[in-house]
Every structure is written in structure tokens, then in C-alpha cells.
């Protein structure tokens, strides 16, 4: 399906990129950065910027995102016709751009142009149309968000539903793209993606129940119910559905839940309450470690490139979190300790 020479060249490039990435032990130097300017020099070396801290944060976040996307584009462009699944993984950044645009549009904050990730030839959004969001997505795969008159008639209160719709669209397309690959090319990536969707749904439940006290029936409608075809798996939403009715103030009833190991532990003498942020960080660490272990297992399979992209996206999240933490007055050591990214 894809030539061995293309795969070998892409794998060599991916290995070179990972060898210079801030993951595993190479993430440890991030702990030494005590200011945004120090983090900038650590990540970008001679390409760092001499800017006031207030201006440096958004600029640094933009360059971190561009750094990740550029590395991913360089690898998947080794294929004359890049696999659809890898292109969709790259375009996760564009979906995030659209989420930010929707939030700004619904809030009436259209004077400032949102940050758009440089997708190169893989871009779908018509970013030159901003702030006319309907025009940006008309005649694209995102047009399903518009009504029959081509308008986005939602209000700010519908932002959660729109995000849920985008998640479903994205993960359905990615799951279906993986199914088109030979089974030997997707054994690891299919399993990782199934876990990611399940954990995404579980995190949704914890976050929306905790912060918004959303009703069970309403919350159930927002779960990412990706059609699984003949996979024979339980529903990707099964664990989240179980979590809909488990108590948020008692850990014991969660003991048999599949993802209970990612919940915050009980503290003797203190009342327990589910912590969505702790769960989300623990889930991210788990998926990162799974991808890291699998990266070299089948060097010329699509699984390897799937894991490569996931690792670069994790690194982007880590660097962005470090930058945001420093911007809030935290140290990178505190951010890294929170995420437990070392090793």
C-alpha cells in the first residue's frame, strides 16, 4: 500500500525528531526554566525572542504549536500520498483552531484574529474569511455545523454541544481511516485510539458533572459515540455511561470501574471528591507511555507514525503547560511534577 522506501525514510526522520524532543529524560531540563525567557531559550536556542514576558507568552505558545505541526508535516510528507489517518492526526490542530474560533464567535469576540496553525496544504478552514465563521466553514467538512440557511445559529450556551459534535466528527473520521489500513498496520494505533476515545468520554463525564452539575440525560447526549462497525468491542462510551451514576463524593463505588486507577486517591481524614483535572492528567500520561513504548515495536508500520504524532502532540501540551504555568507565576518544576512526565 505504501512503499517500503517511503516508510524507511519517514521512520528515520521520525527517529531524528524524537531524539531531539522534550519527552522522557529529555523533559527533565524543563525543570530548570524559572522564567518564560529561559524556557524560550531552552526550546528554541538561537531562535528565541527578546520580548517582555506579557508579549512573550502568546508568541511562545504560537511557536511551540508551529514547532510540533512542522515536525509532523515533515514526516508525513515523506509519503507521496500521505495516509489519511496520519493527515487526520495532524489536523487535530485545525480542529482545535475551529473550537477556539467558535468560542470567540459565540462570545462576540471577533475583533481579534484567533491564532491559526500553519497546516500548509492540509488546511481545510478558509481562515481568510474570519470573522465570518459561516463563510470559513461553508463547503467544507465542517459545514454540518450550519443550518439549512448556512448560518451558525447557536448561542454561547451551545458551545459544549458544538465541541461534542466536533469530537464525534473527528474521532469517527479517524477511526474509519484506521480501518482502511491493513490489520498489521493498525494493531497498536487502533487499540490506542479506542482507549483515547473511552478516556475522553470519561473525562467529559467527570468534568461536566463536577463543574456544571449537568443532568445525566443531557450529559449522555454529549458522549462521543463513534460507530465501531464490526469491531466486536464494547461501546467507546461504556465506561463513561457507567460513570454517569457513580457518586462524585465516594471513591469505593468506583472500585470496579475500568479507569478507576486514574482517579485521585483518598486522603486519610479528608472527604474524597473526584478531581477531573487529576483524571485528565493521569489519562494523558497513560496514553503517552503507551505510545512511547510502542514507537519502536514495528518500525515500518503505520503504528509507528501514529505513535510518533501522539508523542509530538504530548510534547506540545507539555511545553504549552510549562509556558502557561510560568505565565501564572509557577515554576516549570511545579508543572512537570504535576504532570509527572519524567522518565
Tab-separated table of C-alpha atoms in Angstrom:
chain	number	residue	atom	x	y	z
A	1	UNK	CA	0.000	0.000	0.000
A	2	UNK	CA	2.826	2.400	0.913
A	3	UNK	CA	6.326	1.778	-0.426
A	4	UNK	CA	8.955	0.372	1.936
A	5	UNK	CA	11.374	3.115	0.894
A	6	UNK	CA	8.899	5.820	1.913
A	7	UNK	CA	8.314	4.149	5.248
A	8	UNK	CA	12.028	3.743	5.936
A	9	UNK	CA	12.751	7.394	5.112
A	10	UNK	CA	9.818	8.577	7.234
A	11	UNK	CA	10.901	6.349	10.127
A	12	UNK	CA	14.473	7.681	10.028
A	13	UNK	CA	13.171	11.254	10.064
A	14	UNK	CA	10.728	10.468	12.898
A	15	UNK	CA	13.545	8.947	14.987
A	16	UNK	CA	15.651	12.050	14.455
A	17	UNK	CA	12.805	14.306	15.562
A	18	UNK	CA	12.004	12.232	18.652
A	19	UNK	CA	15.680	12.193	19.618
A	20	UNK	CA	15.564	15.985	19.923
A	21	UNK	CA	12.138	16.204	21.567
A	22	UNK	CA	11.385	17.081	25.184
A	23	UNK	CA	9.975	13.714	26.184
A	24	UNK	CA	11.265	11.080	28.583
A	25	UNK	CA	14.563	12.075	30.197
A	26	UNK	CA	14.969	14.985	27.781
A	27	UNK	CA	11.989	16.638	29.504
A	28	UNK	CA	13.925	16.948	32.760
A	29	UNK	CA	15.836	20.141	31.773
A	30	UNK	CA	12.467	21.911	31.607
A	31	UNK	CA	12.582	21.947	35.398
A	32	UNK	CA	15.457	24.408	35.282
A	33	UNK	CA	13.489	27.099	33.446
A	34	UNK	CA	12.283	29.636	36.002
A	35	UNK	CA	11.123	32.300	33.544
A	36	UNK	CA	9.417	32.316	30.160
A	37	UNK	CA	12.574	33.677	28.562
A	38	UNK	CA	14.560	30.740	29.959
A	39	UNK	CA	12.024	28.255	28.593
A	40	UNK	CA	12.180	30.019	25.227
A	41	UNK	CA	15.981	29.731	25.088
A	42	UNK	CA	15.840	26.085	26.166
A	43	UNK	CA	13.354	25.099	23.458
A	44	UNK	CA	14.365	27.383	20.607
A	45	UNK	CA	18.011	28.192	21.291
A	46	UNK	CA	19.160	30.845	18.849
A	47	UNK	CA	15.578	31.274	17.640
A	48	UNK	CA	14.367	32.612	20.995
A	49	UNK	CA	12.795	36.073	21.187
A	50	UNK	CA	13.757	39.104	23.268
A	51	UNK	CA	10.256	40.188	24.309
A	52	UNK	CA	8.587	41.401	27.526
A	53	UNK	CA	7.081	38.467	29.445
A	54	UNK	CA	3.494	39.572	28.735
A	55	UNK	CA	4.128	39.582	24.984
A	56	UNK	CA	6.340	36.512	25.088
A	57	UNK	CA	3.680	34.079	26.360
A	58	UNK	CA	1.316	34.162	23.335
A	59	UNK	CA	4.277	34.364	20.959
A	60	UNK	CA	5.943	31.366	22.606
A	61	UNK	CA	2.719	29.324	22.552
A	62	UNK	CA	2.338	30.053	18.839
A	63	UNK	CA	5.896	28.924	18.079
A	64	UNK	CA	5.505	25.776	20.216
A	65	UNK	CA	2.409	24.802	18.220
A	66	UNK	CA	4.148	25.576	14.924
A	67	UNK	CA	7.178	23.529	16.011
A	68	UNK	CA	5.041	20.446	16.616
A	69	UNK	CA	2.991	20.758	13.436
A	70	UNK	CA	6.090	21.406	11.312
A	71	UNK	CA	7.771	18.264	12.652
A	72	UNK	CA	4.673	16.161	11.962
A	73	UNK	CA	4.282	17.625	8.473
A	74	UNK	CA	7.928	16.868	7.696
A	75	UNK	CA	7.409	13.183	8.497
A	76	UNK	CA	4.075	12.559	6.804
A	77	UNK	CA	5.272	14.476	3.734
A	78	UNK	CA	7.792	11.679	3.206
A	79	UNK	CA	4.869	9.807	1.666
A	80	UNK	CA	3.930	10.788	-1.869
A	81	UNK	CA	0.306	10.264	-0.874
A	82	UNK	CA	0.186	10.590	2.939
A	83	UNK	CA	-2.118	8.087	4.666
A	84	UNK	CA	-5.485	9.611	5.554
A	85	UNK	CA	-5.157	8.568	9.207
A	86	UNK	CA	-1.857	10.437	9.613
A	87	UNK	CA	-3.256	13.541	7.931
A	88	UNK	CA	-6.212	13.487	10.316
A	89	UNK	CA	-3.860	13.208	13.297
A	90	UNK	CA	-2.021	16.284	12.031
A	91	UNK	CA	-5.306	18.096	11.516
A	92	UNK	CA	-6.246	17.688	15.182
A	93	UNK	CA	-4.599	21.128	15.478
A	94	UNK	CA	-7.026	22.565	12.929
A	95	UNK	CA	-9.987	21.142	14.826
A	96	UNK	CA	-8.646	22.916	17.927
A	97	UNK	CA	-8.348	26.132	15.920
A	98	UNK	CA	-12.002	25.795	14.937
A	99	UNK	CA	-13.056	25.211	18.552
A	100	UNK	CA	-11.301	28.457	19.520
A	101	UNK	CA	-12.967	30.291	16.626
A	102	UNK	CA	-16.401	29.001	17.628
A	103	UNK	CA	-15.875	30.088	21.239
A	104	UNK	CA	-14.783	33.578	20.152
A	105	UNK	CA	-17.588	33.870	17.601
A	106	UNK	CA	-20.323	32.842	20.026
A	107	UNK	CA	-18.935	35.212	22.665
A	108	UNK	CA	-18.885	38.102	20.180
A	109	UNK	CA	-15.099	38.424	20.479
A	110	UNK	CA	-14.362	38.776	16.771
A	111	UNK	CA	-12.213	41.930	16.706
A	112	UNK	CA	-9.036	39.964	17.328
A	113	UNK	CA	-7.949	37.314	14.824
A	114	UNK	CA	-7.510	33.931	16.536
A	115	UNK	CA	-4.261	32.033	16.231
A	116	UNK	CA	-4.358	29.672	13.246
A	117	UNK	CA	-1.979	26.743	12.985
A	118	UNK	CA	0.005	26.583	9.742
A	119	UNK	CA	-1.400	23.422	8.146
A	120	UNK	CA	0.138	24.102	4.737
A	121	UNK	CA	-1.535	22.024	2.005
A	122	UNK	CA	-3.546	20.103	4.611
A	123	UNK	CA	-5.639	23.113	5.666
A	124	UNK	CA	-9.412	22.957	5.246
A	125	UNK	CA	-10.637	26.077	7.093
A	126	UNK	CA	-10.874	29.254	4.996
A	127	UNK	CA	-9.035	31.350	7.545
A	128	UNK	CA	-9.030	34.453	5.352
A	129	UNK	CA	-12.812	34.646	5.894
A	130	UNK	CA	-12.565	35.352	9.631
A	131	UNK	CA	-14.563	36.796	11.413
A	132	UNK	CA	-17.312	35.409	9.139
A	133	UNK	CA	-17.292	31.954	10.723
A	134	UNK	CA	-20.066	30.505	8.493
A	135	UNK	CA	-18.043	31.535	5.428
A	136	UNK	CA	-14.936	29.917	6.942
A	137	UNK	CA	-16.592	26.518	7.119
A	138	UNK	CA	-19.062	26.655	4.211
A	139	UNK	CA	-18.482	23.909	1.627
A	140	UNK	CA	-16.029	22.117	3.924
A	141	UNK	CA	-16.332	19.040	6.106
A	142	UNK	CA	-17.366	21.392	8.913
A	143	UNK	CA	-20.457	22.668	7.099
A	144	UNK	CA	-22.606	20.262	9.144
A	145	UNK	CA	-22.411	22.861	11.940
A	146	UNK	CA	-24.520	25.288	9.852
A	147	UNK	CA	-28.288	25.310	9.476
A	148	UNK	CA	-30.105	24.996	6.148
A	149	UNK	CA	-29.651	28.727	5.550
A	150	UNK	CA	-25.887	28.469	6.001
A	151	UNK	CA	-25.878	30.176	9.385
A	152	UNK	CA	-24.422	29.258	12.750
A	153	UNK	CA	-27.477	29.998	14.845
A	154	UNK	CA	-26.143	28.637	18.122
A	155	UNK	CA	-25.615	30.739	21.230
A	156	UNK	CA	-22.751	30.792	23.706
A	157	UNK	CA	-24.604	28.222	25.830
A	158	UNK	CA	-24.321	25.740	22.954
A	159	UNK	CA	-20.507	25.728	22.982
A	160	UNK	CA	-20.329	22.373	24.778
A	161	UNK	CA	-22.675	20.733	22.285
A	162	UNK	CA	-20.649	22.105	19.382
A	163	UNK	CA	-17.419	20.778	20.871
A	164	UNK	CA	-19.075	17.390	21.331
A	165	UNK	CA	-20.187	17.422	17.686
A	166	UNK	CA	-16.660	18.217	16.531
A	167	UNK	CA	-15.204	15.447	18.693
A	168	UNK	CA	-17.631	12.950	17.178
A	169	UNK	CA	-16.838	14.113	13.654
A	170	UNK	CA	-13.091	13.936	14.207
A	171	UNK	CA	-12.872	10.616	16.014
A	172	UNK	CA	-15.332	8.932	13.650
A	173	UNK	CA	-13.258	10.011	10.644
A	174	UNK	CA	-10.018	8.904	12.308
A	175	UNK	CA	-11.422	5.529	13.391
A	176	UNK	CA	-12.761	4.870	9.889
A	177	UNK	CA	-9.453	5.911	8.315
A	178	UNK	CA	-7.610	3.402	10.506
A	179	UNK	CA	-9.992	0.634	9.447
A	180	UNK	CA	-8.911	1.166	5.836
A	181	UNK	CA	-5.323	0.190	6.698
A	182	UNK	CA	-4.172	-3.449	6.684
A	183	UNK	CA	-4.664	-5.010	10.122
A	184	UNK	CA	-0.894	-5.406	10.613
A	185	UNK	CA	-0.547	-1.628	10.170
A	186	UNK	CA	-3.056	-0.624	12.836
A	187	UNK	CA	-2.895	-3.120	15.693
A	188	UNK	CA	-1.353	-0.669	18.153
A	189	UNK	CA	-2.943	2.522	16.847
A	190	UNK	CA	-6.442	1.057	16.825
A	191	UNK	CA	-6.092	-0.036	20.435
A	192	UNK	CA	-4.632	3.329	21.477
A	193	UNK	CA	-7.383	5.243	19.718
A	194	UNK	CA	-10.087	3.107	21.329
A	195	UNK	CA	-8.605	3.878	24.752
A	196	UNK	CA	-8.277	7.574	23.932
A	197	UNK	CA	-11.957	7.864	22.956
A	198	UNK	CA	-13.057	5.941	26.050
A	199	UNK	CA	-10.928	8.174	28.296
A	200	UNK	CA	-12.150	11.312	26.511
A	201	UNK	CA	-15.738	10.293	27.255
A	202	UNK	CA	-14.917	9.501	30.881
A	203	UNK	CA	-13.188	12.867	31.322
A	204	UNK	CA	-16.222	14.620	29.805
A	205	UNK	CA	-18.490	12.974	32.363
A	206	UNK	CA	-16.289	13.885	35.323
A	207	UNK	CA	-15.753	17.461	34.160
A	208	UNK	CA	-19.362	18.251	33.258
A	209	UNK	CA	-20.796	16.572	36.360
A	210	UNK	CA	-18.303	18.303	38.657
A	211	UNK	CA	-18.187	21.808	37.223
A	212	UNK	CA	-21.634	22.166	35.642
A	213	UNK	CA	-23.748	19.673	37.606
A	214	UNK	CA	-25.248	18.571	34.307
A	215	UNK	CA	-28.178	16.186	34.335
A	216	UNK	CA	-27.465	12.571	33.383
A	217	UNK	CA	-29.821	12.535	30.400
A	218	UNK	CA	-28.341	15.742	28.975
A	219	UNK	CA	-24.774	14.603	29.561
A	220	UNK	CA	-25.382	11.235	27.894
A	221	UNK	CA	-26.252	13.043	24.656
A	222	UNK	CA	-22.794	14.652	24.569
A	223	UNK	CA	-20.760	11.437	24.659
A	224	UNK	CA	-18.579	10.658	21.649
A	225	UNK	CA	-20.387	7.611	20.271
A	226	UNK	CA	-18.105	6.626	17.394
A	227	UNK	CA	-19.648	3.894	15.200
A	228	UNK	CA	-17.471	0.831	15.717
A	229	UNK	CA	-18.667	-1.341	12.867
A	230	UNK	CA	-17.822	-4.996	13.323
A	231	UNK	CA	-15.009	-4.408	15.807
A	232	UNK	CA	-16.679	-6.569	18.449
A	233	UNK	CA	-15.693	-4.089	21.181
A	234	UNK	CA	-17.878	-2.689	23.871
A	235	UNK	CA	-19.112	0.795	23.112
A	236	UNK	CA	-16.468	3.512	23.366
A	237	UNK	CA	-18.929	5.219	25.698
A	238	UNK	CA	-19.473	2.221	28.008
A	239	UNK	CA	-17.147	3.380	30.796
A	240	UNK	CA	-18.492	6.930	30.607
A	241	UNK	CA	-22.059	5.661	30.821
A	242	UNK	CA	-21.145	3.741	33.969
A	243	UNK	CA	-19.605	6.912	35.409
A	244	UNK	CA	-22.826	8.854	34.872
A	245	UNK	CA	-24.381	7.407	38.013
A	246	UNK	CA	-21.381	6.751	40.273
A	247	UNK	CA	-21.113	9.155	43.254
A	248	UNK	CA	-18.624	12.019	42.984
A	249	UNK	CA	-18.087	12.112	46.754
A	250	UNK	CA	-17.261	8.451	47.483
A	251	UNK	CA	-14.409	6.518	45.861
A	252	UNK	CA	-15.336	2.982	46.934
A	253	UNK	CA	-18.206	2.569	44.400
A	254	UNK	CA	-15.678	3.261	41.618
A	255	UNK	CA	-13.526	0.234	42.567
A	256	UNK	CA	-14.759	-1.945	39.684
A	257	UNK	CA	-14.714	0.844	37.100
A	258	UNK	CA	-12.245	0.258	34.250
A	259	UNK	CA	-10.431	3.580	34.654
A	260	UNK	CA	-10.560	3.819	38.455
A	261	UNK	CA	-6.744	3.787	38.632
A	262	UNK	CA	-6.705	7.277	37.110
A	263	UNK	CA	-8.891	8.785	39.825
A	264	UNK	CA	-7.295	10.794	42.623
A	265	UNK	CA	-6.550	8.751	45.753
A	266	UNK	CA	-8.271	9.137	49.087
A	267	UNK	CA	-6.503	11.107	51.822
A	268	UNK	CA	-6.963	9.778	55.380
A	269	UNK	CA	-9.143	12.058	57.445
A	270	UNK	CA	-10.364	14.055	54.437
A	271	UNK	CA	-13.557	13.785	52.421
A	272	UNK	CA	-12.939	12.460	48.905
A	273	UNK	CA	-14.196	14.177	45.782
A	274	UNK	CA	-13.487	13.208	42.179
A	275	UNK	CA	-10.919	15.548	40.615
A	276	UNK	CA	-11.459	15.855	36.822
A	277	UNK	CA	-8.109	17.584	36.277
A	278	UNK	CA	-6.224	14.799	38.077
A	279	UNK	CA	-8.043	12.193	35.987
A	280	UNK	CA	-7.303	14.007	32.733
A	281	UNK	CA	-3.589	14.341	33.544
A	282	UNK	CA	-3.351	10.677	34.583
A	283	UNK	CA	-5.098	9.589	31.380
A	284	UNK	CA	-2.736	11.724	29.271
A	285	UNK	CA	0.308	10.196	30.995
A	286	UNK	CA	-1.048	6.699	30.372
A	287	UNK	CA	-1.625	7.302	26.646
A	288	UNK	CA	1.790	8.957	26.337
A	289	UNK	CA	3.566	5.979	27.912
A	290	UNK	CA	1.643	3.551	25.728
A	291	UNK	CA	2.705	5.474	22.615
A	292	UNK	CA	6.294	5.775	23.792
A	293	UNK	CA	6.621	2.042	24.418
A	294	UNK	CA	5.086	1.187	21.050
A	295	UNK	CA	7.051	3.688	18.947
A	296	UNK	CA	9.875	1.292	18.012
A	297	UNK	CA	7.936	-2.019	18.198
A	298	UNK	CA	7.012	-2.220	14.485
A	299	UNK	CA	9.403	0.297	12.878
A	300	UNK	CA	7.932	0.399	9.356
A	301	UNK	CA	4.256	0.055	10.242
A	302	UNK	CA	1.743	2.880	10.337
A	303	UNK	CA	1.543	2.215	14.078
A	304	UNK	CA	4.980	3.779	14.428
A	305	UNK	CA	3.926	7.012	12.727
A	306	UNK	CA	0.692	7.124	14.715
A	307	UNK	CA	2.749	6.909	17.927
A	308	UNK	CA	5.233	9.480	16.636
A	309	UNK	CA	2.474	12.035	16.105
A	310	UNK	CA	0.957	11.321	19.521
A	311	UNK	CA	4.356	11.840	21.154
A	312	UNK	CA	4.864	15.188	19.411
A	313	UNK	CA	1.399	16.295	20.462
A	314	UNK	CA	2.130	15.288	24.047
A	315	UNK	CA	5.364	17.274	23.946
A	316	UNK	CA	3.454	20.288	22.622
A	317	UNK	CA	0.999	20.007	25.526
A	318	UNK	CA	3.873	19.732	27.994
A	319	UNK	CA	5.702	22.787	26.638
A	320	UNK	CA	2.495	24.815	26.454
A	321	UNK	CA	1.596	23.849	30.030
A	322	UNK	CA	5.069	24.858	31.165
A	323	UNK	CA	4.742	28.228	29.409
A	324	UNK	CA	1.272	28.853	30.864
A	325	UNK	CA	2.466	27.828	34.324
A	326	UNK	CA	5.364	30.241	34.180
A	327	UNK	CA	2.987	32.930	32.962
A	328	UNK	CA	0.890	32.343	36.094
A	329	UNK	CA	3.914	32.531	38.366
A	330	UNK	CA	4.519	28.776	38.743
A	331	UNK	CA	7.878	27.195	38.047
A	332	UNK	CA	8.364	24.609	35.299
A	333	UNK	CA	9.385	22.196	38.079
A	334	UNK	CA	5.912	22.544	39.579
A	335	UNK	CA	4.257	21.992	36.189
A	336	UNK	CA	6.427	18.975	35.384
A	337	UNK	CA	5.831	17.488	38.834
A	338	UNK	CA	2.117	17.889	38.365
A	339	UNK	CA	2.162	16.079	35.018
A	340	UNK	CA	4.747	13.529	36.179
A	341	UNK	CA	6.395	13.493	32.755
A	342	UNK	CA	9.878	12.451	33.773
A	343	UNK	CA	11.319	9.069	32.774
